[in-house]
Tab-separated table of C-alpha atoms and ligand atoms in Angstrom:
chain	number	residue	atom	x	y	z
A	37	MET	CA	90.262	150.910	85.488
A	38	LYS	CA	86.506	151.008	85.956
A	39	GLU	CA	86.849	150.488	89.720
A	40	LEU	CA	89.345	153.330	89.984
A	41	ILE	CA	87.030	155.664	88.074
A	42	GLU	CA	84.021	154.660	90.167
A	43	LYS	CA	85.990	155.384	93.345
A	44	ALA	CA	86.915	158.819	91.987
A	45	PHE	CA	83.214	159.509	91.383
A	46	ALA	CA	82.368	158.401	94.930
A	47	ALA	CA	85.162	160.610	96.313
A	48	ARG	CA	83.765	163.602	94.423
A	49	GLU	CA	80.617	163.328	96.550
A	50	LYS	CA	82.704	164.531	99.503
A	51	ALA	CA	84.176	167.546	97.698
A	52	TYR	CA	84.186	170.737	99.740
A	53	ALA	CA	83.994	173.374	97.030
A	54	PRO	CA	81.662	176.160	98.207
A	55	TYR	CA	83.676	178.875	96.423
A	56	SER	CA	84.331	177.491	92.947
A	57	GLU	CA	81.514	174.932	93.009
A	58	PHE	CA	83.864	172.854	90.863
A	59	ARG	CA	83.805	169.484	92.559
A	60	VAL	CA	86.664	167.055	91.952
A	61	GLY	CA	87.281	163.456	92.986
A	62	ALA	CA	90.456	161.404	92.623
A	63	ALA	CA	91.409	157.772	93.247
A	64	VAL	CA	95.054	156.762	93.137
A	65	LEU	CA	96.248	153.186	92.727
A	66	ALA	CA	99.339	152.319	94.768
A	67	ALA	CA	101.871	149.764	93.530
A	68	ASP	CA	100.660	147.299	96.199
A	69	GLY	CA	97.129	147.414	94.748
A	70	LYS	CA	95.521	149.636	97.395
A	71	ILE	CA	93.343	152.541	96.304
A	72	TYR	CA	93.275	155.890	98.092
A	73	THR	CA	90.734	158.583	97.366
A	74	GLY	CA	90.561	162.345	97.739
A	75	CYS	CA	88.390	165.338	96.944
A	76	ASN	CA	89.140	169.016	96.647
A	77	VAL	CA	88.951	170.937	99.918
A	78	GLU	CA	88.599	174.688	99.493
A	79	ASN	CA	89.115	177.478	101.999
A	80	ALA	CA	87.784	181.018	102.565
A	81	SER	CA	91.397	182.075	102.015
A	82	TYR	CA	91.347	180.737	98.458
A	83	PRO	CA	95.002	179.714	97.929
A	84	VAL	CA	94.832	177.527	101.018
A	85	GLY	CA	92.517	175.072	99.245
A	86	ILE	CA	93.904	171.758	98.052
A	87	CYS	CA	93.171	169.666	94.976
A	88	ALA	CA	91.647	166.185	95.032
A	89	GLU	CA	94.772	164.513	93.612
A	90	ARG	CA	97.062	165.891	96.304
A	91	VAL	CA	94.625	164.843	99.007
A	92	ALA	CA	94.516	161.278	97.637
A	93	ILE	CA	98.284	160.962	97.215
A	94	SER	CA	98.966	162.544	100.618
A	95	LYS	CA	96.613	160.101	102.326
A	96	ALA	CA	98.471	157.253	100.627
A	97	VAL	CA	101.920	158.600	101.531
A	98	ALA	CA	100.781	159.039	105.134
A	99	ASP	CA	99.804	155.366	105.037
A	100	GLY	CA	103.329	154.411	103.973
A	101	GLU	CA	102.876	154.219	100.194
A	102	ARG	CA	105.619	155.597	97.968
A	103	LYS	CA	104.892	154.166	94.515
A	104	PHE	CA	101.826	154.593	92.347
A	105	THR	CA	100.712	153.352	88.977
A	106	ALA	CA	97.595	155.351	88.095
A	107	VAL	CA	95.128	157.995	89.203
A	108	ALA	CA	91.533	158.457	88.075
A	109	LEU	CA	90.224	161.995	88.116
A	110	VAL	CA	86.722	163.384	87.724
A	111	GLY	CA	85.804	167.065	87.681
A	112	SER	CA	82.471	168.713	87.168
A	113	GLY	CA	82.933	170.591	83.924
A	114	ALA	CA	81.835	169.500	80.461
A	115	ASP	CA	85.345	168.479	79.429
A	116	TYR	CA	87.770	165.902	80.802
A	117	CYS	CA	89.436	167.258	83.956
A	118	THR	CA	93.212	167.137	83.805
A	119	PRO	CA	95.485	167.832	86.789
A	120	CYS	CA	96.628	171.378	87.507
A	121	GLY	CA	100.322	172.167	87.236
A	122	MET	CA	100.924	171.926	90.968
A	123	CYS	CA	99.373	168.447	91.059
A	124	ARG	CA	101.486	167.307	88.090
A	125	GLN	CA	104.616	168.350	89.959
A	126	PHE	CA	103.320	166.711	93.146
A	127	MET	CA	102.744	163.457	91.249
A	128	ALA	CA	106.254	163.615	89.774
A	129	GLU	CA	107.707	163.236	93.272
A	130	PHE	CA	106.276	159.721	93.588
A	131	CYS	CA	105.286	158.655	90.074
A	132	LYS	CA	107.350	157.780	87.044
A	133	GLY	CA	106.722	159.044	83.531
A	134	ASP	CA	104.602	156.014	82.654
A	135	PHE	CA	102.175	156.776	85.518
A	136	LYS	CA	98.684	156.873	84.030
A	137	VAL	CA	96.339	159.805	84.545
A	138	ILE	CA	92.809	158.717	83.700
A	139	SER	CA	90.510	161.686	83.201
A	140	ALA	CA	86.928	160.480	83.200
A	141	LYS	CA	83.542	161.878	82.279
A	142	SER	CA	81.938	158.543	83.184
A	143	PRO	CA	83.190	154.982	83.867
A	144	ASP	CA	82.911	154.365	80.122
A	145	ASP	CA	84.096	157.690	78.805
A	146	TYR	CA	87.657	158.574	79.729
A	147	ARG	CA	91.032	159.604	78.354
A	148	ILE	CA	94.354	158.249	79.500
A	149	PHE	CA	97.457	160.432	79.628
A	150	SER	CA	100.931	159.543	80.838
A	151	LEU	CA	102.557	161.800	83.416
A	152	ALA	CA	105.471	162.262	80.975
A	153	GLU	CA	103.019	163.631	78.452
A	154	LEU	CA	101.443	166.008	80.978
A	155	LEU	CA	104.736	167.126	82.510
A	156	PRO	CA	107.627	166.833	80.043
A	157	HIS	CA	111.194	167.738	81.052
A	158	THR	CA	110.261	167.131	84.678
A	159	PHE	CA	112.172	168.672	87.544
A	160	ASP	CA	112.499	165.978	90.190
A	161	SER	CA	114.996	164.597	92.709
A	162	ASP	CA	117.276	163.495	89.851
A	163	SER	CA	117.535	167.138	88.816
A	164	LEU	CA	119.117	168.230	92.121
B	352	THU	N1	90.969	171.161	91.310
B	352	THU	C1	91.305	169.891	91.669
B	352	THU	O1	90.897	169.399	92.728
B	352	THU	N2	92.109	169.200	90.851
B	352	THU	C2	92.576	169.662	89.659
B	352	THU	O2	93.424	169.030	89.036
B	352	THU	C3	92.035	170.902	89.105
B	352	THU	C4	91.434	171.811	90.103
B	352	THU	C5	90.097	171.932	92.198
B	352	THU	C6	90.787	173.080	92.893
B	352	THU	C7	89.616	173.979	93.204
B	352	THU	O3	89.035	173.538	94.424
B	352	THU	C8	88.632	173.717	92.095
B	352	THU	O4	89.040	172.514	91.480
B	352	THU	C9	88.570	174.827	91.048
B	352	THU	O5	89.832	175.130	90.590
């Protein structure tokens, strides 16, 4: 838990957020124990930017991972940073309802949510 949060903080250092100046770092734990990190990457054409969570999960998927157990997330606001709606849906493709979303202010100050709690009545491949 602490390691995952620390990796999310380290990933935030790489955030490219010149437009919002809201820097985000994420570290996702794959079922095989590997950790993949990501930061938000913004763009002059604003909607083209991508969130830290989707960067981290995409890196993992590109490395062959398909199952995940938890993600740690750190933003730069005063409150705990929780995933945006698009990231919740993106997580639902690869993560079950008991997937843990750890929103941290520091390695000792965090809240844990389940994906089911953040995205109830999920639309996923079982819905097709
Ligand atoms: N952002 C993330 O990286 N993850 C989230 O879950 C919330 C929002 C980024 C997107 C954008 O670069 C900046 O934070 C402000 O919205």
